[in-house]
Amino acid sequence: MPPFLLHAAPPQDRQQFREHYRRLFPKLQLSDYADGVYAIDPVARESWQAIEEFPPYEEAIEQGEKLFNMPFPQTGGRYADCFPNKGIGIAHRYPQWDKDKGEVVTLAQALNDCRERNREKPLDAETGEITQLLAYMAYTSRGKAIETVIPEDDPRALAAYQQGKDFYYGRHGQLNFACATCHVQNAGKRLRSEILGASLGHTANWPAYRLKWSEMGTLHRRFRECLTQIRAEAPPAQSAVLRNLEYFLSYMSNGVPISGPSTRK
């Protein structure tokens, strides 16, 4: 773990985290990090902008809106009934700390919790309908700044944040890599033919249509793929480990505007 993050409180973590990237990429503004690696790779950015003219995730947004407002067969309730403001424009506030449950709740988990309350089976947490629902909800929050809160009056929330931070900087797998090895220490450098993106803003642009996958996928699918690539054991999508990891990264990215759904390599 970088020395500047060893013993800092979350607000200090975030300030020093941003200062690290400010030194690396002095021309970038905070909002630019919503574009992920395309903010620092001008060649790839041109191709990405061309794809965004007719983005491959448009159908997911349309299907997600239909699903979101469709009554559940057994109860007649809808996803829209499970969220404040009928679920419109709230994606930037997730993940959030649930004091009653004593755990981090991601937007994907909240959708499956809604299904459980309506006597429906949970959706797959990596692909399929969950990506359509998340695409629609992210789209309604586009441009809103990430607003992840760590309640000061609940030490369990701070512990969850710390667990996510420890996982991000801890080394894993046969290659002995940390997430931060690529996206903090080596951000902007090349790994084979790819430029490594910054951690800042990593949670802003999901779900994503990845050209590599030829379909939509969730942030946790990407987490798991990264861990597999370094030959590490990948916890299940929406496990506490990965939810806490998302909590840490989202808090670090507070202020970066939501840009999901998106297209990625």
Short mmCIF file of C-alpha atoms in Angstrom, two decimals:
data_model
loop_
_atom_site.label_atom_id
_atom_site.label_comp_id
_atom_site.label_asym_id
_atom_site.label_seq_id
_atom_site.Cartn_x
_atom_site.Cartn_y
_atom_site.Cartn_z
CA MET A 1 0.00 0.00 0.00
CA PRO A 2 1.37 3.47 -0.83
CA PRO A 3 2.68 5.15 2.33
CA PHE A 4 0.29 8.06 1.90
CA LEU A 5 -2.68 5.70 2.47
CA LEU A 6 -1.38 3.56 5.33
CA HIS A 7 -2.99 5.26 8.33
CA ALA A 8 -5.27 7.91 6.82
CA ALA A 9 -8.98 8.42 7.51
CA PRO A 10 -11.32 8.16 4.49
CA PRO A 11 -11.39 11.93 3.69
CA GLN A 12 -7.58 12.02 3.83
CA ASP A 13 -7.40 8.86 1.72
CA ARG A 14 -9.52 10.51 -0.95
CA GLN A 15 -7.60 13.77 -0.93
CA GLN A 16 -4.23 12.03 -1.23
CA PHE A 17 -5.59 9.58 -3.80
CA ARG A 18 -6.67 12.45 -6.03
CA GLU A 19 -3.42 14.28 -5.51
CA HIS A 20 -1.58 11.20 -6.78
CA TYR A 21 -3.52 11.34 -10.05
CA ARG A 22 -3.25 15.10 -10.25
CA ARG A 23 0.52 14.69 -10.34
CA LEU A 24 0.31 11.88 -12.90
CA PHE A 25 -2.19 13.57 -15.21
CA PRO A 26 -2.05 17.33 -14.54
CA LYS A 27 -4.20 18.20 -17.55
CA LEU A 28 -7.20 16.14 -16.44
CA GLN A 29 -10.12 17.52 -14.48
CA LEU A 30 -12.00 15.35 -11.96
CA SER A 31 -14.93 14.96 -14.37
CA ASP A 32 -12.62 13.58 -17.08
CA TYR A 33 -12.11 10.39 -15.10
CA ALA A 34 -15.68 9.37 -15.96
CA ASP A 35 -14.25 8.41 -19.37
CA GLY A 36 -11.94 5.80 -17.83
CA VAL A 37 -8.83 4.93 -19.82
CA TYR A 38 -10.12 6.99 -22.76
CA ALA A 39 -9.33 10.11 -20.76
CA ILE A 40 -5.61 9.29 -20.99
CA ASP A 41 -5.37 7.32 -24.25
CA PRO A 42 -6.05 9.70 -27.16
CA VAL A 43 -5.75 7.02 -29.84
CA ALA A 44 -8.26 4.69 -28.20
CA ARG A 45 -10.47 7.68 -27.43
CA GLU A 46 -11.06 8.37 -31.12
CA SER A 47 -12.30 4.82 -31.74
CA TRP A 48 -14.42 4.93 -28.59
CA GLN A 49 -16.07 8.21 -29.58
CA ALA A 50 -16.94 6.74 -32.98
CA ILE A 51 -18.61 3.75 -31.29
CA GLU A 52 -20.50 6.08 -28.96
CA GLU A 53 -22.24 7.61 -31.98
CA PHE A 54 -24.36 4.42 -32.12
CA PRO A 55 -23.63 2.77 -28.76
CA PRO A 56 -24.21 -0.97 -28.40
CA TYR A 57 -25.88 -0.50 -25.00
CA GLU A 58 -28.92 1.44 -26.26
CA GLU A 59 -31.08 -1.68 -26.39
CA ALA A 60 -30.11 -2.51 -22.81
CA ILE A 61 -31.39 0.89 -21.64
CA GLU A 62 -34.70 0.37 -23.46
CA GLN A 63 -35.16 -3.16 -22.13
CA GLY A 64 -34.15 -2.03 -18.65
CA GLU A 65 -36.83 0.65 -18.60
CA LYS A 66 -39.48 -1.89 -19.61
CA LEU A 67 -38.36 -4.37 -16.96
CA PHE A 68 -38.14 -1.67 -14.31
CA ASN A 69 -41.78 -0.70 -14.73
CA MET A 70 -43.20 -4.17 -15.38
CA PRO A 71 -45.35 -5.64 -12.56
CA PHE A 72 -44.04 -8.75 -10.83
CA PRO A 73 -46.34 -11.72 -11.52
CA GLN A 74 -46.97 -12.71 -7.90
CA THR A 75 -47.39 -9.36 -6.16
CA GLY A 76 -48.11 -6.77 -8.83
CA GLY A 77 -45.32 -4.62 -7.39
CA ARG A 78 -42.57 -3.12 -9.54
CA TYR A 79 -38.88 -2.33 -9.14
CA ALA A 80 -39.88 1.32 -9.24
CA ASP A 81 -41.84 0.80 -6.00
CA CYS A 82 -38.72 -0.35 -4.14
CA PHE A 83 -36.71 2.86 -4.50
CA PRO A 84 -37.03 6.53 -3.60
CA ASN A 85 -38.08 8.78 -6.49
CA LYS A 86 -39.30 5.63 -8.29
CA GLY A 87 -35.65 4.73 -8.90
CA ILE A 88 -35.04 7.67 -11.24
CA GLY A 89 -31.73 9.48 -10.86
CA ILE A 90 -30.49 7.63 -7.77
CA ALA A 91 -27.71 5.38 -9.12
CA HIS A 92 -25.02 7.88 -8.11
CA ARG A 93 -25.88 7.26 -4.43
CA TYR A 94 -24.91 3.58 -4.60
CA PRO A 95 -23.28 1.65 -3.08
CA GLN A 96 -24.57 2.79 0.28
CA TRP A 97 -24.34 1.68 3.87
CA ASP A 98 -27.44 -0.07 5.24
CA LYS A 99 -27.45 0.45 8.99
CA ASP A 100 -30.20 -2.08 9.64
CA LYS A 101 -28.45 -4.84 7.71
CA GLY A 102 -25.01 -3.75 8.88
CA GLU A 103 -23.54 -4.08 5.39
CA VAL A 104 -22.81 -2.32 2.12
CA VAL A 105 -25.68 -2.52 -0.37
CA THR A 106 -24.88 -2.08 -4.04
CA LEU A 107 -27.48 -1.14 -6.61
CA ALA A 108 -27.41 -4.67 -8.04
CA GLN A 109 -28.05 -6.12 -4.59
CA ALA A 110 -30.87 -3.63 -4.01
CA LEU A 111 -32.53 -4.82 -7.22
CA ASN A 112 -32.34 -8.44 -6.11
CA ASP A 113 -33.57 -7.49 -2.63
CA CYS A 114 -36.56 -5.93 -4.37
CA ARG A 115 -37.17 -9.18 -6.24
CA GLU A 116 -37.01 -11.14 -2.99
CA ARG A 117 -39.63 -8.88 -1.41
CA ASN A 118 -41.82 -9.58 -4.43
CA ARG A 119 -41.29 -13.36 -4.19
CA GLU A 120 -39.05 -13.59 -7.27
CA LYS A 121 -35.76 -15.45 -7.69
CA PRO A 122 -32.57 -13.33 -7.76
CA LEU A 123 -31.05 -12.41 -11.09
CA ASP A 124 -27.58 -13.42 -12.17
CA ALA A 125 -25.24 -10.76 -10.76
CA GLU A 126 -22.93 -10.51 -13.78
CA THR A 127 -24.93 -10.70 -17.01
CA GLY A 128 -28.43 -10.68 -18.46
CA GLU A 129 -31.41 -8.78 -17.05
CA ILE A 130 -29.44 -7.25 -14.18
CA THR A 131 -27.29 -5.37 -16.70
CA GLN A 132 -30.37 -4.01 -18.45
CA LEU A 133 -31.87 -2.76 -15.19
CA LEU A 134 -28.56 -1.23 -14.12
CA ALA A 135 -28.09 0.35 -17.55
CA TYR A 136 -31.45 2.08 -17.30
CA MET A 137 -30.86 3.29 -13.74
CA ALA A 138 -27.36 4.51 -14.55
CA TYR A 139 -28.68 6.32 -17.62
CA THR A 140 -31.19 8.24 -15.47
CA SER A 141 -28.29 9.38 -13.28
CA ARG A 142 -25.88 10.41 -16.02
CA GLY A 143 -23.98 13.55 -15.14
CA LYS A 144 -24.75 13.29 -11.43
CA ALA A 145 -21.69 13.14 -9.22
CA ILE A 146 -20.98 9.94 -7.30
CA GLU A 147 -22.10 10.48 -3.71
CA THR A 148 -20.97 7.56 -1.56
CA VAL A 149 -21.30 8.18 2.18
CA ILE A 150 -19.45 6.55 5.07
CA PRO A 151 -21.58 7.29 8.16
CA GLU A 152 -19.45 8.68 10.97
CA ASP A 153 -21.73 7.21 13.64
CA ASP A 154 -21.37 3.57 12.57
CA PRO A 155 -17.95 1.96 12.97
CA ARG A 156 -19.14 -1.03 10.93
CA ALA A 157 -19.32 1.18 7.84
CA LEU A 158 -15.74 2.34 8.37
CA ALA A 159 -14.69 -1.30 8.82
CA ALA A 160 -16.35 -2.24 5.50
CA TYR A 161 -14.57 0.65 3.78
CA GLN A 162 -11.26 -0.43 5.32
CA GLN A 163 -11.79 -4.01 4.16
CA GLY A 164 -12.39 -2.77 0.62
CA LYS A 165 -9.26 -0.63 0.81
CA ASP A 166 -7.17 -3.50 2.16
CA PHE A 167 -8.38 -5.78 -0.61
CA TYR A 168 -7.54 -3.19 -3.26
CA TYR A 169 -3.98 -2.77 -2.04
CA GLY A 170 -3.44 -6.36 -0.97
CA ARG A 171 -1.57 -8.72 -3.26
CA HIS A 172 -3.39 -11.71 -4.68
CA GLY A 173 -2.87 -14.80 -6.77
CA GLN A 174 0.10 -16.50 -8.34
CA LEU A 175 1.23 -13.26 -9.99
CA ASN A 176 1.24 -11.50 -6.60
CA PHE A 177 -0.49 -8.41 -8.02
CA ALA A 178 -2.73 -5.94 -6.24
CA CYS A 179 -5.52 -4.07 -8.02
CA ALA A 180 -3.45 -0.98 -7.30
CA THR A 181 -0.37 -2.44 -9.01
CA CYS A 182 -1.95 -1.67 -12.37
CA HIS A 183 -4.35 1.18 -11.63
CA VAL A 184 -2.43 3.27 -9.06
CA GLN A 185 1.30 2.59 -9.32
CA ASN A 186 1.29 1.99 -13.09
CA ALA A 187 -1.69 4.01 -14.29
CA GLY A 188 -1.00 5.50 -17.70
CA LYS A 189 1.71 2.97 -18.53
CA ARG A 190 1.41 0.16 -21.05
CA LEU A 191 0.77 -3.47 -20.25
CA ARG A 192 1.49 -5.17 -23.55
CA SER A 193 -0.66 -3.21 -26.04
CA GLU A 194 -3.02 -1.65 -23.48
CA ILE A 195 -2.70 1.56 -21.47
CA LEU A 196 -3.67 1.03 -17.84
CA GLY A 197 -6.49 3.20 -16.59
CA ALA A 198 -6.67 5.09 -13.31
CA SER A 199 -8.62 3.82 -10.30
CA LEU A 200 -10.29 7.20 -9.97
CA GLY A 201 -13.72 7.00 -11.62
CA HIS A 202 -13.62 3.22 -12.04
CA THR A 203 -17.16 2.78 -10.71
CA ALA A 204 -18.69 5.62 -12.76
CA ASN A 205 -19.23 3.88 -16.08
CA TRP A 206 -20.93 0.57 -15.30
CA PRO A 207 -22.60 -1.55 -16.49
CA ALA A 208 -20.63 -1.68 -19.72
CA TYR A 209 -20.78 -3.30 -23.11
CA ARG A 210 -17.29 -4.72 -23.43
CA LEU A 211 -16.11 -5.44 -26.94
CA LYS A 212 -14.15 -8.36 -25.50
CA TRP A 213 -17.36 -9.88 -24.11
CA SER A 214 -19.64 -8.88 -27.01
CA GLU A 215 -22.32 -8.19 -24.41
CA MET A 216 -23.19 -6.16 -21.35
CA GLY A 217 -21.59 -7.01 -18.02
CA THR A 218 -21.47 -5.67 -14.48
CA LEU A 219 -18.68 -4.11 -12.47
CA HIS A 220 -18.38 -7.26 -10.35
CA ARG A 221 -17.93 -9.35 -13.46
CA ARG A 222 -14.99 -7.11 -14.31
CA PHE A 223 -13.58 -7.39 -10.77
CA ARG A 224 -13.73 -11.17 -11.03
CA GLU A 225 -12.15 -11.19 -14.47
CA CYS A 226 -9.21 -9.11 -13.23
CA LEU A 227 -8.64 -11.49 -10.33
CA THR A 228 -8.73 -14.48 -12.65
CA GLN A 229 -6.17 -12.81 -14.92
CA ILE A 230 -3.70 -12.58 -12.04
CA ARG A 231 -4.49 -16.21 -11.17
CA ALA A 232 -6.23 -15.36 -7.93
CA GLU A 233 -9.36 -16.85 -6.44
CA ALA A 234 -12.27 -14.61 -7.43
CA PRO A 235 -15.01 -14.16 -4.80
CA PRO A 236 -18.59 -14.45 -6.09
CA ALA A 237 -20.23 -11.39 -7.60
CA GLN A 238 -22.06 -9.41 -4.91
CA SER A 239 -20.13 -11.15 -2.13
CA ALA A 240 -19.29 -8.95 0.86
CA VAL A 241 -15.66 -8.78 -0.31
CA LEU A 242 -16.54 -7.30 -3.69
CA ARG A 243 -19.29 -5.06 -2.31
CA ASN A 244 -16.77 -3.57 0.14
CA LEU A 245 -14.28 -3.16 -2.69
CA GLU A 246 -16.90 -1.25 -4.68
CA TYR A 247 -17.65 0.86 -1.58
CA PHE A 248 -14.00 1.89 -1.24
CA LEU A 249 -13.59 2.69 -4.94
CA SER A 250 -16.85 4.62 -5.12
CA TYR A 251 -15.90 6.72 -2.11
CA MET A 252 -12.55 7.48 -3.74
CA SER A 253 -14.48 8.56 -6.85
CA ASN A 254 -16.94 10.88 -5.11
CA GLY A 255 -17.54 13.87 -7.37
CA VAL A 256 -16.88 12.01 -10.63
CA PRO A 257 -20.06 12.11 -12.75
CA ILE A 258 -21.92 8.92 -13.61
CA SER A 259 -21.28 8.03 -17.26
CA GLY A 260 -22.80 4.56 -17.42
CA PRO A 261 -23.83 2.59 -19.24
CA SER A 262 -20.73 2.69 -21.38
CA THR A 263 -18.69 0.94 -24.00
CA ARG A 264 -15.31 -0.49 -23.08
CA LYS A 265 -12.65 -2.60 -24.82
#
